[in-house]
PDB file of C-alpha atoms in Angstrom:
ATOM      1  CA  GLY F   1     111.960 109.660  78.825  1.00  0.00           C
ATOM      2  CA  ALA F   2     108.352 111.136  79.201  1.00  0.00           C
ATOM      3  CA  VAL F   3     108.881 112.248  82.674  1.00  0.00           C
ATOM      4  CA  VAL F   4     106.004 114.420  84.075  1.00  0.00           C
ATOM      5  CA  SER F   5     106.597 116.717  86.994  1.00  0.00           C
ATOM      6  CA  GLN F   6     103.863 117.998  89.379  1.00  0.00           C
ATOM      7  CA  HIS F   7     104.201 120.258  91.980  1.00  0.00           C
ATOM      8  CA  PRO F   8     103.533 120.185  94.722  1.00  0.00           C
ATOM      9  CA  SER F   9     103.102 116.669  96.079  1.00  0.00           C
ATOM     10  CA  ARG F  10     101.262 117.843  99.104  1.00  0.00           C
ATOM     11  CA  VAL F  11      99.054 120.863 100.324  1.00  0.00           C
ATOM     12  CA  ILE F  12      97.547 121.382 103.690  1.00  0.00           C
ATOM     13  CA  CYS F  13      95.545 124.618 103.861  1.00  0.00           C
ATOM     14  CA  LYS F  14      92.642 126.586 105.231  1.00  0.00           C
ATOM     15  CA  SER F  15      89.246 126.493 104.093  1.00  0.00           C
ATOM     16  CA  GLY F  16      88.796 129.221 101.614  1.00  0.00           C
ATOM     17  CA  THR F  17      92.322 129.336 100.378  1.00  0.00           C
ATOM     18  CA  SER F  18      93.007 128.971  96.412  1.00  0.00           C
ATOM     19  CA  VAL F  19      95.539 126.496  95.493  1.00  0.00           C
ATOM     20  CA  LYS F  20      97.598 126.270  92.106  1.00  0.00           C
ATOM     21  CA  ILE F  21      99.242 123.098  91.194  1.00  0.00           C
ATOM     22  CA  GLU F  22     101.517 122.684  88.268  1.00  0.00           C
ATOM     23  CA  CYS F  23     102.165 120.176  85.635  1.00  0.00           C
ATOM     24  CA  ARG F  24     105.111 119.903  83.538  1.00  0.00           C
ATOM     25  CA  SER F  25     106.432 117.560  80.670  1.00  0.00           C
ATOM     26  CA  LEU F  26     110.055 117.699  81.267  1.00  0.00           C
ATOM     27  CA  ASP F  27     111.365 115.939  78.092  1.00  0.00           C
ATOM     28  CA  PHE F  28     108.685 115.973  75.703  1.00  0.00           C
ATOM     29  CA  GLN F  29     106.246 118.837  74.182  1.00  0.00           C
ATOM     30  CA  ALA F  30     102.542 117.866  75.378  1.00  0.00           C
ATOM     31  CA  THR F  31     100.103 118.781  73.334  1.00  0.00           C
ATOM     32  CA  THR F  32      97.520 118.017  75.919  1.00  0.00           C
ATOM     33  CA  MET F  33      97.447 117.424  79.327  1.00  0.00           C
ATOM     34  CA  PHE F  34      94.519 115.673  81.457  1.00  0.00           C
ATOM     35  CA  TRP F  35      93.502 116.466  84.962  1.00  0.00           C
ATOM     36  CA  TYR F  36      92.093 113.887  87.291  1.00  0.00           C
ATOM     37  CA  ARG F  37      90.890 113.596  90.759  1.00  0.00           C
ATOM     38  CA  GLN F  38      90.831 110.429  92.609  1.00  0.00           C
ATOM     39  CA  PHE F  39      89.259 109.878  96.110  1.00  0.00           C
ATOM     40  CA  PRO F  40      90.411 107.082  98.619  1.00  0.00           C
ATOM     41  CA  LYS F  41      89.990 103.762  97.072  1.00  0.00           C
ATOM     42  CA  GLN F  42      87.948 104.847  94.139  1.00  0.00           C
ATOM     43  CA  SER F  43      88.874 105.167  90.138  1.00  0.00           C
ATOM     44  CA  LEU F  44      90.311 108.063  88.700  1.00  0.00           C
ATOM     45  CA  MET F  45      87.988 110.749  87.372  1.00  0.00           C
ATOM     46  CA  LEU F  46      88.526 112.787  84.330  1.00  0.00           C
ATOM     47  CA  MET F  47      88.401 116.315  85.207  1.00  0.00           C
ATOM     48  CA  ALA F  48      89.341 118.102  82.098  1.00  0.00           C
ATOM     49  CA  THR F  49      91.093 118.177  79.169  1.00  0.00           C
ATOM     50  CA  SER F  50      93.336 120.795  78.190  1.00  0.00           C
ATOM     51  CA  ASN F  51      95.126 121.954  75.015  1.00  0.00           C
ATOM     52  CA  GLU F  52      97.990 124.332  74.614  1.00  0.00           C
ATOM     53  CA  GLY F  53      96.707 127.456  73.839  1.00  0.00           C
ATOM     54  CA  SER F  54      92.714 126.903  74.214  1.00  0.00           C
ATOM     55  CA  LYS F  55      90.130 126.920  76.981  1.00  0.00           C
ATOM     56  CA  ALA F  56      90.150 123.344  78.610  1.00  0.00           C
ATOM     57  CA  THR F  57      87.242 121.257  78.114  1.00  0.00           C
ATOM     58  CA  TYR F  58      85.469 120.052  81.500  1.00  0.00           C
ATOM     59  CA  GLU F  59      83.641 116.757  81.956  1.00  0.00           C
ATOM     60  CA  GLN F  60      80.232 116.921  83.357  1.00  0.00           C
ATOM     61  CA  GLY F  61      79.628 118.160  86.686  1.00  0.00           C
ATOM     62  CA  VAL F  62      82.945 119.773  87.059  1.00  0.00           C
ATOM     63  CA  GLU F  63      82.697 123.392  87.971  1.00  0.00           C
ATOM     64  CA  LYS F  64      84.905 125.397  85.428  1.00  0.00           C
ATOM     65  CA  ASP F  65      85.080 128.414  87.509  1.00  0.00           C
ATOM     66  CA  LYS F  66      86.077 126.447  90.605  1.00  0.00           C
ATOM     67  CA  PHE F  67      88.764 124.447  88.835  1.00  0.00           C
ATOM     68  CA  LEU F  68      90.804 127.296  86.745  1.00  0.00           C
ATOM     69  CA  ILE F  69      93.132 125.599  84.268  1.00  0.00           C
ATOM     70  CA  ASN F  70      95.699 127.304  82.212  1.00  0.00           C
ATOM     71  CA  HIS F  71      97.865 125.596  79.398  1.00  0.00           C
ATOM     72  CA  ALA F  72      99.999 128.736  78.350  1.00  0.00           C
ATOM     73  CA  SER F  73     103.070 126.529  76.548  1.00  0.00           C
ATOM     74  CA  LEU F  74     103.706 122.932  75.293  1.00  0.00           C
ATOM     75  CA  THR F  75     105.151 121.917  78.595  1.00  0.00           C
ATOM     76  CA  LEU F  76     103.190 123.591  81.537  1.00  0.00           C
ATOM     77  CA  SER F  77      99.608 123.110  82.312  1.00  0.00           C
ATOM     78  CA  THR F  78      98.079 124.515  85.895  1.00  0.00           C
ATOM     79  CA  LEU F  79      95.163 123.624  87.985  1.00  0.00           C
ATOM     80  CA  THR F  80      93.890 126.439  90.526  1.00  0.00           C
ATOM     81  CA  VAL F  81      91.454 125.284  92.882  1.00  0.00           C
ATOM     82  CA  THR F  82      89.728 128.475  94.093  1.00  0.00           C
ATOM     83  CA  SER F  83      88.202 128.834  97.195  1.00  0.00           C
ATOM     84  CA  ALA F  84      88.870 125.198  98.399  1.00  0.00           C
ATOM     85  CA  HIS F  85      86.742 123.731 100.489  1.00  0.00           C
ATOM     86  CA  PRO F  86      86.981 120.301 102.843  1.00  0.00           C
ATOM     87  CA  GLU F  87      84.992 118.187 100.126  1.00  0.00           C
ATOM     88  CA  ASP F  88      87.797 119.525  97.596  1.00  0.00           C
ATOM     89  CA  SER F  89      90.471 117.539  99.361  1.00  0.00           C
ATOM     90  CA  SER F  90      91.410 114.745  97.179  1.00  0.00           C
ATOM     91  CA  PHE F  91      94.406 113.326  95.526  1.00  0.00           C
ATOM     92  CA  TYR F  92      94.905 115.329  92.046  1.00  0.00           C
ATOM     93  CA  ILE F  93      96.848 113.829  89.177  1.00  0.00           C
ATOM     94  CA  CYS F  94      97.799 115.572  85.801  1.00  0.00           C
ATOM     95  CA  SER F  95      99.013 113.431  82.623  1.00  0.00           C
ATOM     96  CA  ALA F  96     100.366 114.349  79.512  1.00  0.00           C
ATOM     97  CA  SER F  97     100.803 113.459  76.085  1.00  0.00           C
ATOM     98  CA  ASP F  98     101.742 114.193  72.761  1.00  0.00           C
ATOM     99  CA  LEU F  99      99.431 113.431  69.644  1.00  0.00           C
ATOM    100  CA  GLY F 100      98.742 109.805  69.407  1.00  0.00           C
ATOM    101  CA  GLN F 101     100.993 108.853  72.435  1.00  0.00           C
ATOM    102  CA  PRO F 102     100.365 107.236  75.536  1.00  0.00           C
ATOM    103  CA  GLN F 103      99.587 109.690  78.794  1.00  0.00           C
ATOM    104  CA  HIS F 104     102.228 109.689  81.160  1.00  0.00           C
ATOM    105  CA  PHE F 105     101.299 110.814  84.641  1.00  0.00           C
ATOM    106  CA  GLY F 106     102.656 113.020  87.295  1.00  0.00           C
ATOM    107  CA  ASP F 107     103.090 112.118  90.743  1.00  0.00           C
ATOM    108  CA  GLY F 108      99.897 113.542  91.887  1.00  0.00           C
ATOM    109  CA  THR F 109      99.256 116.314  94.170  1.00  0.00           C
ATOM    110  CA  ARG F 110      97.157 115.460  97.990  1.00  0.00           C
ATOM    111  CA  LEU F 111      95.324 118.060  98.757  1.00  0.00           C
ATOM    112  CA  SER F 112      93.890 118.438 102.358  1.00  0.00           C
ATOM    113  CA  ILE F 113      91.677 121.271 103.118  1.00  0.00           C
ATOM    114  CA  LEU F 114      90.827 122.018 107.104  1.00  0.00           C
TER     115      LEU F 114
ATOM    116  CA  GLN E   1      79.971 105.829  74.946  1.00  0.00           C
ATOM    117  CA  LYS E   2      83.306 104.212  74.727  1.00  0.00           C
ATOM    118  CA  GLU E   3      83.611 101.629  77.706  1.00  0.00           C
ATOM    119  CA  VAL E   4      86.425  99.468  79.163  1.00  0.00           C
ATOM    120  CA  GLU E   5      85.756  96.815  81.539  1.00  0.00           C
ATOM    121  CA  GLN E   6      87.600  95.127  84.214  1.00  0.00           C
ATOM    122  CA  ASN E   7      86.891  92.785  87.018  1.00  0.00           C
ATOM    123  CA  SER E   8      87.646  94.995  90.443  1.00  0.00           C
ATOM    124  CA  GLY E   9      88.849  92.089  92.227  1.00  0.00           C
ATOM    125  CA  PRO E  10      90.502  92.061  94.551  1.00  0.00           C
ATOM    126  CA  LEU E  11      92.881  88.909  92.260  1.00  0.00           C
ATOM    127  CA  SER E  12      95.015  87.038  94.970  1.00  0.00           C
ATOM    128  CA  VAL E  13      97.775  84.906  93.429  1.00  0.00           C
ATOM    129  CA  PRO E  14     100.443  83.103  95.401  1.00  0.00           C
ATOM    130  CA  GLU E  15     103.933  84.138  94.969  1.00  0.00           C
ATOM    131  CA  GLY E  16     105.532  82.941  92.302  1.00  0.00           C
ATOM    132  CA  ALA E  17     102.309  82.335  90.292  1.00  0.00           C
ATOM    133  CA  ILE E  18     101.025  83.653  87.363  1.00  0.00           C
ATOM    134  CA  ALA E  19      98.917  86.500  87.747  1.00  0.00           C
ATOM    135  CA  SER E  20      95.862  86.935  84.488  1.00  0.00           C
ATOM    136  CA  LEU E  21      94.415  90.321  84.237  1.00  0.00           C
ATOM    137  CA  ASN E  22      91.486  90.869  81.750  1.00  0.00           C
ATOM    138  CA  CYS E  23      90.003  93.656  80.218  1.00  0.00           C
ATOM    139  CA  THR E  24      87.222  94.136  77.377  1.00  0.00           C
ATOM    140  CA  TYR E  25      86.557  97.201  75.593  1.00  0.00           C
ATOM    141  CA  SER E  26      83.249  98.436  73.577  1.00  0.00           C
ATOM    142  CA  ASP E  27      84.700 100.542  70.823  1.00  0.00           C
ATOM    143  CA  ARG E  28      85.800  98.190  68.080  1.00  0.00           C
ATOM    144  CA  VAL E  29      87.721 100.979  66.502  1.00  0.00           C
ATOM    145  CA  SER E  30      90.287 100.810  69.236  1.00  0.00           C
ATOM    146  CA  GLN E  31      93.659 100.881  68.125  1.00  0.00           C
ATOM    147  CA  SER E  32      96.066 101.465  71.021  1.00  0.00           C
ATOM    148  CA  PHE E  33      96.074  99.478  74.134  1.00  0.00           C
ATOM    149  CA  PHE E  34      97.732  99.993  77.310  1.00  0.00           C
ATOM    150  CA  TRP E  35      98.369  98.752  80.798  1.00  0.00           C
ATOM    151  CA  TYR E  36      98.941 100.944  83.857  1.00  0.00           C
ATOM    152  CA  ARG E  37     100.052 100.099  87.522  1.00  0.00           C
ATOM    153  CA  GLN E  38      98.816 102.010  90.384  1.00  0.00           C
ATOM    154  CA  TYR E  39     100.047 101.247  93.986  1.00  0.00           C
ATOM    155  CA  SER E  40      98.310 102.712  96.507  1.00  0.00           C
ATOM    156  CA  GLY E  41      98.307 106.409  97.310  1.00  0.00           C
ATOM    157  CA  LYS E  42     100.397 106.947  94.274  1.00  0.00           C
ATOM    158  CA  SER E  43      99.873 107.828  90.666  1.00  0.00           C
ATOM    159  CA  PRO E  44      99.629 105.496  87.400  1.00  0.00           C
ATOM    160  CA  GLU E  45     102.545 103.945  85.797  1.00  0.00           C
ATOM    161  CA  LEU E  46     102.704 102.948  82.374  1.00  0.00           C
ATOM    162  CA  ILE E  47     104.120  99.468  82.106  1.00  0.00           C
ATOM    163  CA  MET E  48     102.934  97.979  78.519  1.00  0.00           C
ATOM    164  CA  SER E  49     101.551  98.877  75.693  1.00  0.00           C
ATOM    165  CA  ILE E  50     100.203  96.642  72.564  1.00  0.00           C
ATOM    166  CA  TYR E  51      98.963  97.945  69.287  1.00  0.00           C
ATOM    167  CA  SER E  52      98.369  94.370  66.993  1.00  0.00           C
ATOM    168  CA  ASN E  53      97.176  91.282  67.648  1.00  0.00           C
ATOM    169  CA  GLY E  54      98.825  88.624  69.547  1.00  0.00           C
ATOM    170  CA  ASP E  55     101.360  88.718  72.322  1.00  0.00           C
ATOM    171  CA  LYS E  56     103.765  91.138  73.657  1.00  0.00           C
ATOM    172  CA  GLU E  57     106.374  90.070  76.204  1.00  0.00           C
ATOM    173  CA  ASP E  58     108.509  92.620  78.211  1.00  0.00           C
ATOM    174  CA  GLY E  59     110.392  91.079  81.443  1.00  0.00           C
ATOM    175  CA  ARG E  60     107.810  89.118  83.764  1.00  0.00           C
ATOM    176  CA  PHE E  61     104.818  90.950  81.787  1.00  0.00           C
ATOM    177  CA  THR E  62     103.084  89.693  78.829  1.00  0.00           C
ATOM    178  CA  ALA E  63     100.055  91.855  77.121  1.00  0.00           C
ATOM    179  CA  GLN E  64      97.755  89.705  74.764  1.00  0.00           C
ATOM    180  CA  LEU E  65      95.367  91.636  72.389  1.00  0.00           C
ATOM    181  CA  ASN E  66      92.746  89.762  70.470  1.00  0.00           C
ATOM    182  CA  LYS E  67      90.651  92.801  68.215  1.00  0.00           C
ATOM    183  CA  ALA E  68      87.932  90.378  67.192  1.00  0.00           C
ATOM    184  CA  SER E  69      87.104  89.766  70.722  1.00  0.00           C
ATOM    185  CA  GLN E  70      87.926  93.085  71.975  1.00  0.00           C
ATOM    186  CA  TYR E  71      89.805  91.714  74.171  1.00  0.00           C
ATOM    187  CA  VAL E  72      93.117  92.159  76.040  1.00  0.00           C
ATOM    188  CA  SER E  73      95.089  90.890  78.381  1.00  0.00           C
ATOM    189  CA  LEU E  74      98.248  91.225  81.212  1.00  0.00           C
ATOM    190  CA  LEU E  75      99.815  88.268  82.551  1.00  0.00           C
ATOM    191  CA  ILE E  76     102.471  88.484  85.142  1.00  0.00           C
ATOM    192  CA  ARG E  77     104.616  85.562  85.623  1.00  0.00           C
ATOM    193  CA  ASP E  78     106.701  84.595  88.819  1.00  0.00           C
ATOM    194  CA  SER E  79     104.531  87.067  90.857  1.00  0.00           C
ATOM    195  CA  GLN E  80     106.061  88.890  93.782  1.00  0.00           C
ATOM    196  CA  PRO E  81     104.792  90.556  96.822  1.00  0.00           C
ATOM    197  CA  SER E  82     105.732  93.782  95.091  1.00  0.00           C
ATOM    198  CA  ASP E  83     103.691  93.413  92.206  1.00  0.00           C
ATOM    199  CA  SER E  84     100.635  94.065  94.171  1.00  0.00           C
ATOM    200  CA  ALA E  85      98.795  96.924  92.982  1.00  0.00           C
ATOM    201  CA  THR E  86      95.663  98.078  91.120  1.00  0.00           C
ATOM    202  CA  TYR E  87      96.042  97.639  87.191  1.00  0.00           C
ATOM    203  CA  LEU E  88      94.508  99.901  85.046  1.00  0.00           C
ATOM    204  CA  CYS E  89      93.501  99.105  81.289  1.00  0.00           C
ATOM    205  CA  ALA E  90      93.349 101.864  78.915  1.00  0.00           C
ATOM    206  CA  VAL E  91      92.298 102.113  75.364  1.00  0.00           C
ATOM    207  CA  PHE E  92      92.862 104.623  72.949  1.00  0.00           C
ATOM    208  CA  GLY E  93      90.426 105.101  69.570  1.00  0.00           C
ATOM    209  CA  GLN E  94      91.289 105.598  66.046  1.00  0.00           C
ATOM    210  CA  ASN E  95      91.996 108.843  65.018  1.00  0.00           C
ATOM    211  CA  SER E  96      91.067 109.981  68.685  1.00  0.00           C
ATOM    212  CA  GLY E  97      93.768 113.128  68.377  1.00  0.00           C
ATOM    213  CA  ASN E  98      94.003 114.367  71.624  1.00  0.00           C
ATOM    214  CA  THR E  99      91.088 112.936  73.414  1.00  0.00           C
ATOM    215  CA  PRO E 100      91.920 111.077  76.545  1.00  0.00           C
ATOM    216  CA  LEU E 101      92.539 107.542  76.931  1.00  0.00           C
ATOM    217  CA  VAL E 102      89.357 105.839  78.330  1.00  0.00           C
ATOM    218  CA  PHE E 103      90.454 103.832  81.764  1.00  0.00           C
ATOM    219  CA  GLY E 104      88.525 100.738  83.261  1.00  0.00           C
ATOM    220  CA  LYS E 105      88.312 101.097  87.002  1.00  0.00           C
ATOM    221  CA  GLY E 106      91.016  98.631  87.528  1.00  0.00           C
ATOM    222  CA  THR E 107      91.929  95.379  88.957  1.00  0.00           C
ATOM    223  CA  ARG E 108      93.296  95.121  92.220  1.00  0.00           C
ATOM    224  CA  LEU E 109      95.810  92.207  92.348  1.00  0.00           C
ATOM    225  CA  SER E 110      97.128  91.032  95.880  1.00  0.00           C
ATOM    226  CA  VAL E 111     100.295  88.834  95.843  1.00  0.00           C
ATOM    227  CA  ILE E 112     100.506  86.555  98.866  1.00  0.00           C
ATOM    228  CA  ALA E 113     103.979  85.694 100.335  1.00  0.00           C
TER     229      ALA E 113
END
């Protein structure tokens, strides 16, 4: 159980493009979803915490107008990287949890902006 | 500020040996403790959880928790090259509701054949 599906797994696009990443909990209701970014050889960096039906809470230094998060249902959250630039190239990972339960991670999305 | 500390490594062990990974945490009221494994280029995978003092065994993995010392460890017996990965310690506080786990920066384990 506790499967989290993330799509797409890989995106390559031109600078200025907006990219949407989906995160779905397949067999449980995720009251909370988390979005992380990880640069090569570095540790996970939490970007934002998203609770179903409410606005996401962003970590310090993360631009909320740049990284739009929507969590409209208990099984789906989306992250949109707006007007992406090469410095946004990274490995984006979502995780989901139900209240008090451990987080389960999606497989990640490798974003490359040319 | 809640903190989780891990030695970044790399920790190198020969195949068949026991690998010992350690983690300390600052929040005394933490209640739940997890170990994740992350292979290079992949997302973290939950491998162990422990909630009470003592040892918990699952196959070749044993998690050990000492709340008085604010210390949690992961032992991997009969280490295999396929165990080579970064191991992340994560802590969940009491009544944390929907707040995120606090992760350590991870320890890189290398099992040498």
